[in-house]
Amino acid sequence: MWLINSSIGRKLIMSISGAALVLFLLFHATMNLVAIISEDGYNMICEFLGANWYALVATVGLAALVVVHILYAFFITWQNYRARGNKRYAVSTRQEDVEWSSKNMLALGVVIVLGMGLHLFNFWYKMQFTEIMHAAGAHINDIELATNGVHWIKETFACPVYVVLYLVWLGAIWFHLTHGVWSALHTLGLNNNTWMPRVKCISNIVSTLVVLMFAAVVIYYGLASLGCCGSSCCAA
Amino acid sequence: MAKKSEELKETAKEVTKKVVRTAKKVEKAVKKAVAGEQFIDSKVPEGPLAEKWTNYKAHQKLVNPANKRRLDIIVVGTGLAGASAAASLGEMGFNVLNFCIQDSPRRAHSIAAQGGINAAKNYQNDGDSVYRLFYDTIKGGDYRAREANVYRLAEVSNNIIDQCVAQGVPFAREYGGLLDNRSFGGAQVSRTFYAKGQTGQQLLLGAYSALSRQINRGTVKMYSRYEMLDVVIVEGRARGIIARNLVTGRIERFFAHAVVIGTGGYGNTFFLSTNAMGSNGSAAVQIYKKGAYFANPAFAQIHPTCIPVHGEFQSKLTLMSESLRNDGRIWVPKKLEDAKALQAGKLKGRDIPEEDRDYYLERRYPAFGNLVPRDVASRAAKERCDAGYGVNSTGLAVFLDFSDAINRLGKDVVAARYGNLFQMYEKIVDENPYEEPMMIFPAIHYTMGGIWVDYELQTSIKGLFCIGEANFSDHGANRLGASALMQGLADGYFVLPYTIQNYLADQIQVPRMSTDLPEFVEAENAIQEKIDRLMAIQGERSVDSIHRELGLVMWDFVGMGRTKESLETALEKIKAIRKEFWSNVFIPGDKMDMNVELEKALRLADFIEVGELMARDALNREESCGGHFREEYQTPEGEALRQDDKFSYVSCWKYNGEGEEPSLLKEPLDYEFVTRQTRNYKS
Amino acid sequence: MEKTINITLKVWRQAGPKAKGAFETYKLENISTDSSFLEMLDVLNEQLIRERKEPVAFDHDCREGICGMCSLYINGHPHGPDSAVTTCQLHMRKFKDGDTITVEPWRSAAFPVIKDLMVNRNAFDQIIQAGGYVSVNTGGVPDANAIPIPKPIADEAMDAASCIGCGACVAACKNGSAMLFVSAKVSQLALLPQGKIEAARRAKAMVAKMDELGFGNCTNTGACAAECPKSVSLSNIARLNREFICAKLKD
């Protein structure tokens, strides 16, 4: 199977899974923005994407993409490490026109996965997961809160530590995407001399857009919490 | 009845032909017998010039496909000639063993050729033809090349371009999509095909890709980082080589039915040259010592536009393309005190006013000006520098000035034409040639002389062939620009693959021989002894320091201007250098290991032989022609003076053993088809 | 006039492919800033020979930037700190008096060290042998002008073809990937009508050989193109990806 056996095939899988995840992020970020515009609207979306079959199928697909992307990342990095041979360079310098992120995609990826764990615990565990458990017949107390996304957003970002953690996480995502988006297109062969600067520009725009949309919600609710409830919620 | 008489007539014709042919053979044999060893048979086919090659191919012997598989051919060298020959022979089905000293066949020095490759395509509709290319080459060579070979070269030149394009060589094109041409020295037509300033690289990569394809198919076996150390002769025929694995130091024996040498020229005898560091004349010397004649060793080309020597640690000289002379003007100061100030670094070229500049080429050669041929331009620069007008700290440089061209055409046009060369110059010299005039000086570039070969490219040893720069055949006493690539590829793609079959057709009964035959063992033992002797000297001098010394002697006494005295001095000095080398060289390390110093020492031992041979040949040739300038033989204006009545021959040097003087054999050059003239660039 | 500098060299010394290597430190005095980096190494070797030691083995040949033989990793850069030049074209004026210069061989699993700074780049030859050619025999080809080729295409093919096979791309790549080298050859031949005919076969064969020889996976860092002495463009890699993926999808 050339997708596994050949280097370009492996990269193709990284590229396609990565591109799909970027699309998911765009989708996710757009919905998050609704939380700023209308709290009810946002909760409606949360309800819509609860434990419904289509949402579940999408979630499983998404999880599969994430797993494939991560496993391949480790596999490829391990292979690349071996390809460098037994000896390392004593001196190595970064070339001026090489992006820092491109050489640290795995490290950025690890940060992103850690952030994702936190995020899943903060939101997914309390929302979709709770709904699934409820549907499966488990006894759940606050089942109505499971579709109240705004409640969880407010609760999480009332804590400045979470605001900072989420912003750091988003920073890592930004670095990861600035290289990832154009690299995915490059791997798909959608690039040439003329388009190289354009593709890189598109890549920067997309990653900045995604991260700004997410960050807007974090900062908005972070600031909002300072106005209303002080710092009392950090105990949670 | 009519039919029968026709048949009879035919038979009669056949018989007559046969009789004539036999008579000619007898005549040759008689000549040979009368002249003894002095007779050299170039095997040029009979007939009109334009039909010789066609006739040869029509009547030569061929080897059938089943037999080709049973025949082994060793090709030494992977430059344009070697790689193209190995690839073509492999395609035909021969079993080829190909050797190169570098890590990959793609590194051969053909890769460094910049300008282009000539061909008589006449795509520009400017009156080019096979005959014109032939004539220009003969004339450019100052009438010291063999007519039949040169004509064949011009004939196959067109096939080369077709072949290279089919291989995917990205030659420069015009907007209409057809091939572009540029002009080069010594011709009145535009017949030079080029790929940016990297024509040699692209042609070599084309040949390399064809070779790689054959390696993949298994018809060619590649031995890289192997250096040939001797040829093995069995019963008078070349049957293999001894080579050293440069990585392990192991000496290995290889058998083949025929051996082809394509190892380039011996310009590095001068230590400083435009050749690559590894370029050497060792294969040529090895086969010379086994009986192959060395022809015209004195004919070496000195290229006028090279970046000057900058210091005593310099390892090589870099060529700046001949094309620069189209727009650059060459000058030195008129006043000696200005030259002194330049040498002391107190003045810059741009500080010297127009009226104090001496555009000496324009002054001496009003008709051709800065575009005189390479040999003439080089000698003129030397003459000025010898008179004390040199313009850099060593006093060995002249200016090549683009300020006129920049004023006339604008900087952009000049940059578009020569940008890459200007950048290269700036990287090396650290001066901006758009503002300061370039400094240039002549340097050894190419050797027209080489191993003597007949029309079939076979040396005087049966079964031993020599192609490309390593042989002497096509350029006479001076080579025209863009003709070296042409010759290398012509030999490798289109000449040798035919002519070698004429020899191999008689070898199909010869089985593969064991490399344990006494001839192989003896050859290997001789090599082992030589290496042991070198390793045992343990003297005080490094190989390079002795090589530099040899180079200086060659440059000072066998360089651009030669005299009887200088050459005799050179012979004395080379003798001393040989003694110094064999008694005081120091080679560190182990012979059974990668040992670069040992490799260099083995090559230097051979350079010393070549250097001596060059001086000897130059001493013998009491005339000036092409790249060989004997100061005693010049016109009152200082131009080269040929002595056609005495020296219209190829000097072939035959080795007579260690310490013995080689004997001179002569192949007369009878010009049947062109008339010799004196080259004139003044009016 | 002539400027000279004193430098300290840290050079990787390794007796053979299996031997354990280490850095040796050498002091060099009065090095002319006009000399090239390799001429400086010549001076070092001359000095070592005078001390009756073994000189440093390094690959070099044409010394004018075209043969691709020289291969040193100098102060963290293949072919040294200057841009768009090979080691042989790097000059000592790029260094300052008192500098310490670290010289290492190419480090890649596919380029094992032979001795000191010399590595075996035979893997590149093997990749070309797998398909880096147009399958035509000598003779019997059409006239050179029979197929017109648009000038921009010919020029782009020429730019890709200017690769000198030195291996700096692999040396610079944190993944030890040979994609720039392979893509340059695939691009040159895929652009030209002569090579298009077997472009799919070529891309598959060359990539398969590249993978087999232990080169890494390309992650588009662009370090290869940044260090390439001939400025071969990164977009060749996109073309190779395209050629390869299309070829595989057709199977």
mmCIF file with all atom_site columns, N, CA and C in Angstrom, chain C residues 71-105:
data_model
loop_
_atom_site.group_PDB
_atom_site.id
_atom_site.type_symbol
_atom_site.label_atom_id
_atom_site.label_alt_id
_atom_site.label_comp_id
_atom_site.label_asym_id
_atom_site.label_entity_id
_atom_site.label_seq_id
_atom_site.pdbx_PDB_ins_code
_atom_site.Cartn_x
_atom_site.Cartn_y
_atom_site.Cartn_z
_atom_site.occupancy
_atom_site.B_iso_or_equiv
_atom_site.pdbx_formal_charge
_atom_site.auth_seq_id
_atom_site.auth_comp_id
_atom_site.auth_asym_id
_atom_site.auth_atom_id
_atom_site.pdbx_PDB_model_num
ATOM 1   N N  . SER C 1 71  ? 31.934 19.072 0.171  1.00 0.00 ? 71  SER C N  1
ATOM 2   C CA . SER C 1 71  ? 30.779 18.660 0.968  1.00 0.00 ? 71  SER C CA 1
ATOM 3   C C  . SER C 1 71  ? 30.897 18.988 2.445  1.00 0.00 ? 71  SER C C  1
ATOM 4   N N  . LEU C 1 72  ? 31.447 20.067 2.833  1.00 0.00 ? 72  LEU C N  1
ATOM 5   C CA . LEU C 1 72  ? 31.662 20.243 4.267  1.00 0.00 ? 72  LEU C CA 1
ATOM 6   C C  . LEU C 1 72  ? 30.516 20.970 4.967  1.00 0.00 ? 72  LEU C C  1
ATOM 7   N N  . TYR C 1 73  ? 30.284 20.586 6.216  1.00 0.00 ? 73  TYR C N  1
ATOM 8   C CA . TYR C 1 73  ? 29.265 21.212 7.051  1.00 0.00 ? 73  TYR C CA 1
ATOM 9   C C  . TYR C 1 73  ? 29.995 22.167 7.980  1.00 0.00 ? 73  TYR C C  1
ATOM 10  N N  . ILE C 1 74  ? 29.949 23.448 7.645  1.00 0.00 ? 74  ILE C N  1
ATOM 11  C CA . ILE C 1 74  ? 30.805 24.434 8.306  1.00 0.00 ? 74  ILE C CA 1
ATOM 12  C C  . ILE C 1 74  ? 29.973 25.344 9.204  1.00 0.00 ? 74  ILE C C  1
ATOM 13  N N  . ASN C 1 75  ? 30.297 25.356 10.467 1.00 0.00 ? 75  ASN C N  1
ATOM 14  C CA . ASN C 1 75  ? 29.580 26.192 11.439 1.00 0.00 ? 75  ASN C CA 1
ATOM 15  C C  . ASN C 1 75  ? 28.064 26.067 11.308 1.00 0.00 ? 75  ASN C C  1
ATOM 16  N N  . GLY C 1 76  ? 27.610 24.835 11.160 1.00 0.00 ? 76  GLY C N  1
ATOM 17  C CA . GLY C 1 76  ? 26.167 24.616 11.129 1.00 0.00 ? 76  GLY C CA 1
ATOM 18  C C  . GLY C 1 76  ? 25.497 24.805 9.786  1.00 0.00 ? 76  GLY C C  1
ATOM 19  N N  . HIS C 1 77  ? 26.282 25.027 8.751  1.00 0.00 ? 77  HIS C N  1
ATOM 20  C CA . HIS C 1 77  ? 25.697 25.172 7.412  1.00 0.00 ? 77  HIS C CA 1
ATOM 21  C C  . HIS C 1 77  ? 26.419 24.262 6.420  1.00 0.00 ? 77  HIS C C  1
ATOM 22  N N  . PRO C 1 78  ? 25.661 23.508 5.620  1.00 0.00 ? 78  PRO C N  1
ATOM 23  C CA . PRO C 1 78  ? 26.333 22.817 4.520  1.00 0.00 ? 78  PRO C CA 1
ATOM 24  C C  . PRO C 1 78  ? 26.923 23.868 3.581  1.00 0.00 ? 78  PRO C C  1
ATOM 25  N N  . HIS C 1 79  ? 28.137 23.690 3.143  1.00 0.00 ? 79  HIS C N  1
ATOM 26  C CA . HIS C 1 79  ? 28.867 24.629 2.287  1.00 0.00 ? 79  HIS C CA 1
ATOM 27  C C  . HIS C 1 79  ? 29.098 25.983 2.967  1.00 0.00 ? 79  HIS C C  1
ATOM 28  N N  . GLY C 1 80  ? 28.963 26.028 4.280  1.00 0.00 ? 80  GLY C N  1
ATOM 29  C CA . GLY C 1 80  ? 29.365 27.233 4.992  1.00 0.00 ? 80  GLY C CA 1
ATOM 30  C C  . GLY C 1 80  ? 28.342 28.360 4.991  1.00 0.00 ? 80  GLY C C  1
ATOM 31  N N  . PRO C 1 81  ? 28.705 29.459 5.650  1.00 0.00 ? 81  PRO C N  1
ATOM 32  C CA . PRO C 1 81  ? 27.748 30.529 5.913  1.00 0.00 ? 81  PRO C CA 1
ATOM 33  C C  . PRO C 1 81  ? 27.389 31.400 4.701  1.00 0.00 ? 81  PRO C C  1
ATOM 34  N N  . ASP C 1 82  ? 28.145 31.381 3.634  1.00 0.00 ? 82  ASP C N  1
ATOM 35  C CA . ASP C 1 82  ? 27.819 32.212 2.478  1.00 0.00 ? 82  ASP C CA 1
ATOM 36  C C  . ASP C 1 82  ? 26.634 31.578 1.741  1.00 0.00 ? 82  ASP C C  1
ATOM 37  N N  . SER C 1 83  ? 25.878 32.390 1.018  1.00 0.00 ? 83  SER C N  1
ATOM 38  C CA . SER C 1 83  ? 24.704 31.834 0.336  1.00 0.00 ? 83  SER C CA 1
ATOM 39  C C  . SER C 1 83  ? 25.002 31.541 -1.126 1.00 0.00 ? 83  SER C C  1
ATOM 40  N N  . ALA C 1 84  ? 24.315 30.520 -1.652 1.00 0.00 ? 84  ALA C N  1
ATOM 41  C CA . ALA C 1 84  ? 24.398 30.154 -3.064 1.00 0.00 ? 84  ALA C CA 1
ATOM 42  C C  . ALA C 1 84  ? 25.820 29.885 -3.559 1.00 0.00 ? 84  ALA C C  1
ATOM 43  N N  . VAL C 1 85  ? 26.666 29.338 -2.694 1.00 0.00 ? 85  VAL C N  1
ATOM 44  C CA . VAL C 1 85  ? 27.986 28.902 -3.149 1.00 0.00 ? 85  VAL C CA 1
ATOM 45  C C  . VAL C 1 85  ? 28.298 27.530 -2.562 1.00 0.00 ? 85  VAL C C  1
ATOM 46  N N  . THR C 1 86  ? 29.218 26.838 -3.211 1.00 0.00 ? 86  THR C N  1
ATOM 47  C CA . THR C 1 86  ? 29.716 25.585 -2.660 1.00 0.00 ? 86  THR C CA 1
ATOM 48  C C  . THR C 1 86  ? 30.916 25.898 -1.759 1.00 0.00 ? 86  THR C C  1
ATOM 49  N N  . THR C 1 87  ? 31.359 24.892 -1.010 1.00 0.00 ? 87  THR C N  1
ATOM 50  C CA . THR C 1 87  ? 32.479 25.097 -0.092 1.00 0.00 ? 87  THR C CA 1
ATOM 51  C C  . THR C 1 87  ? 33.708 25.631 -0.820 1.00 0.00 ? 87  THR C C  1
ATOM 52  N N  . CYS C 1 88  ? 33.939 25.152 -2.035 1.00 0.00 ? 88  CYS C N  1
ATOM 53  C CA . CYS C 1 88  ? 35.141 25.576 -2.750 1.00 0.00 ? 88  CYS C CA 1
ATOM 54  C C  . CYS C 1 88  ? 35.081 27.042 -3.145 1.00 0.00 ? 88  CYS C C  1
ATOM 55  N N  . GLN C 1 89  ? 33.853 27.607 -3.184 1.00 0.00 ? 89  GLN C N  1
ATOM 56  C CA . GLN C 1 89  ? 33.732 29.023 -3.547 1.00 0.00 ? 89  GLN C CA 1
ATOM 57  C C  . GLN C 1 89  ? 33.622 29.925 -2.318 1.00 0.00 ? 89  GLN C C  1
ATOM 58  N N  . LEU C 1 90  ? 33.594 29.280 -1.153 1.00 0.00 ? 90  LEU C N  1
ATOM 59  C CA . LEU C 1 90  ? 33.530 30.050 0.082  1.00 0.00 ? 90  LEU C CA 1
ATOM 60  C C  . LEU C 1 90  ? 34.928 30.605 0.360  1.00 0.00 ? 90  LEU C C  1
ATOM 61  N N  . HIS C 1 91  ? 35.003 31.885 0.669  1.00 0.00 ? 91  HIS C N  1
ATOM 62  C CA . HIS C 1 91  ? 36.320 32.476 0.905  1.00 0.00 ? 91  HIS C CA 1
ATOM 63  C C  . HIS C 1 91  ? 36.516 32.852 2.363  1.00 0.00 ? 91  HIS C C  1
ATOM 64  N N  . MET C 1 92  ? 37.766 32.893 2.759  1.00 0.00 ? 92  MET C N  1
ATOM 65  C CA . MET C 1 92  ? 38.089 33.113 4.171  1.00 0.00 ? 92  MET C CA 1
ATOM 66  C C  . MET C 1 92  ? 37.743 34.522 4.631  1.00 0.00 ? 92  MET C C  1
ATOM 67  N N  . ARG C 1 93  ? 37.446 35.416 3.680  1.00 0.00 ? 93  ARG C N  1
ATOM 68  C CA . ARG C 1 93  ? 37.053 36.765 4.106  1.00 0.00 ? 93  ARG C CA 1
ATOM 69  C C  . ARG C 1 93  ? 35.693 36.750 4.800  1.00 0.00 ? 93  ARG C C  1
ATOM 70  N N  . LYS C 1 94  ? 34.977 35.615 4.713  1.00 0.00 ? 94  LYS C N  1
ATOM 71  C CA . LYS C 1 94  ? 33.699 35.487 5.417  1.00 0.00 ? 94  LYS C CA 1
ATOM 72  C C  . LYS C 1 94  ? 33.910 35.225 6.908  1.00 0.00 ? 94  LYS C C  1
ATOM 73  N N  . PHE C 1 95  ? 35.162 35.028 7.319  1.00 0.00 ? 95  PHE C N  1
ATOM 74  C CA . PHE C 1 95  ? 35.438 34.740 8.730  1.00 0.00 ? 95  PHE C CA 1
ATOM 75  C C  . PHE C 1 95  ? 36.271 35.869 9.332  1.00 0.00 ? 95  PHE C C  1
ATOM 76  N N  . LYS C 1 96  ? 36.197 35.933 10.665 1.00 0.00 ? 96  LYS C N  1
ATOM 77  C CA . LYS C 1 96  ? 36.920 37.015 11.344 1.00 0.00 ? 96  LYS C CA 1
ATOM 78  C C  . LYS C 1 96  ? 38.159 36.457 12.049 1.00 0.00 ? 96  LYS C C  1
ATOM 79  N N  . ASP C 1 97  ? 39.079 37.346 12.314 1.00 0.00 ? 97  ASP C N  1
ATOM 80  C CA . ASP C 1 97  ? 40.275 36.961 13.057 1.00 0.00 ? 97  ASP C CA 1
ATOM 81  C C  . ASP C 1 97  ? 39.856 36.396 14.412 1.00 0.00 ? 97  ASP C C  1
ATOM 82  N N  . GLY C 1 98  ? 40.438 35.264 14.768 1.00 0.00 ? 98  GLY C N  1
ATOM 83  C CA . GLY C 1 98  ? 40.136 34.670 16.061 1.00 0.00 ? 98  GLY C CA 1
ATOM 84  C C  . GLY C 1 98  ? 38.929 33.736 16.062 1.00 0.00 ? 98  GLY C C  1
ATOM 85  N N  . ASP C 1 99  ? 38.262 33.591 14.934 1.00 0.00 ? 99  ASP C N  1
ATOM 86  C CA . ASP C 1 99  ? 37.083 32.711 14.858 1.00 0.00 ? 99  ASP C CA 1
ATOM 87  C C  . ASP C 1 99  ? 37.447 31.252 15.116 1.00 0.00 ? 99  ASP C C  1
ATOM 88  N N  . THR C 1 100 ? 36.496 30.537 15.711 1.00 0.00 ? 100 THR C N  1
ATOM 89  C CA . THR C 1 100 ? 36.605 29.081 15.774 1.00 0.00 ? 100 THR C CA 1
ATOM 90  C C  . THR C 1 100 ? 35.631 28.514 14.749 1.00 0.00 ? 100 THR C C  1
ATOM 91  N N  . ILE C 1 101 ? 36.151 27.680 13.858 1.00 0.00 ? 101 ILE C N  1
ATOM 92  C CA . ILE C 1 101 ? 35.316 27.149 12.783 1.00 0.00 ? 101 ILE C CA 1
ATOM 93  C C  . ILE C 1 101 ? 35.175 25.646 12.978 1.00 0.00 ? 101 ILE C C  1
ATOM 94  N N  . THR C 1 102 ? 33.928 25.184 13.046 1.00 0.00 ? 102 THR C N  1
ATOM 95  C CA . THR C 1 102 ? 33.686 23.750 13.213 1.00 0.00 ? 102 THR C CA 1
ATOM 96  C C  . THR C 1 102 ? 33.370 23.133 11.859 1.00 0.00 ? 102 THR C C  1
ATOM 97  N N  . VAL C 1 103 ? 34.115 22.099 11.501 1.00 0.00 ? 103 VAL C N  1
ATOM 98  C CA . VAL C 1 103 ? 33.936 21.463 10.199 1.00 0.00 ? 103 VAL C CA 1
ATOM 99  C C  . VAL C 1 103 ? 33.524 20.011 10.403 1.00 0.00 ? 103 VAL C C  1
ATOM 100 N N  . GLU C 1 104 ? 32.357 19.658 9.888  1.00 0.00 ? 104 GLU C N  1
ATOM 101 C CA . GLU C 1 104 ? 31.838 18.298 10.061 1.00 0.00 ? 104 GLU C CA 1
ATOM 102 C C  . GLU C 1 104 ? 31.504 17.695 8.707  1.00 0.00 ? 104 GLU C C  1
ATOM 103 N N  . PRO C 1 105 ? 31.436 16.372 8.649  1.00 0.00 ? 105 PRO C N  1
ATOM 104 C CA . PRO C 1 105 ? 30.993 15.748 7.397  1.00 0.00 ? 105 PRO C CA 1
ATOM 105 C C  . PRO C 1 105 ? 29.466 15.844 7.280  1.00 0.00 ? 105 PRO C C  1
#
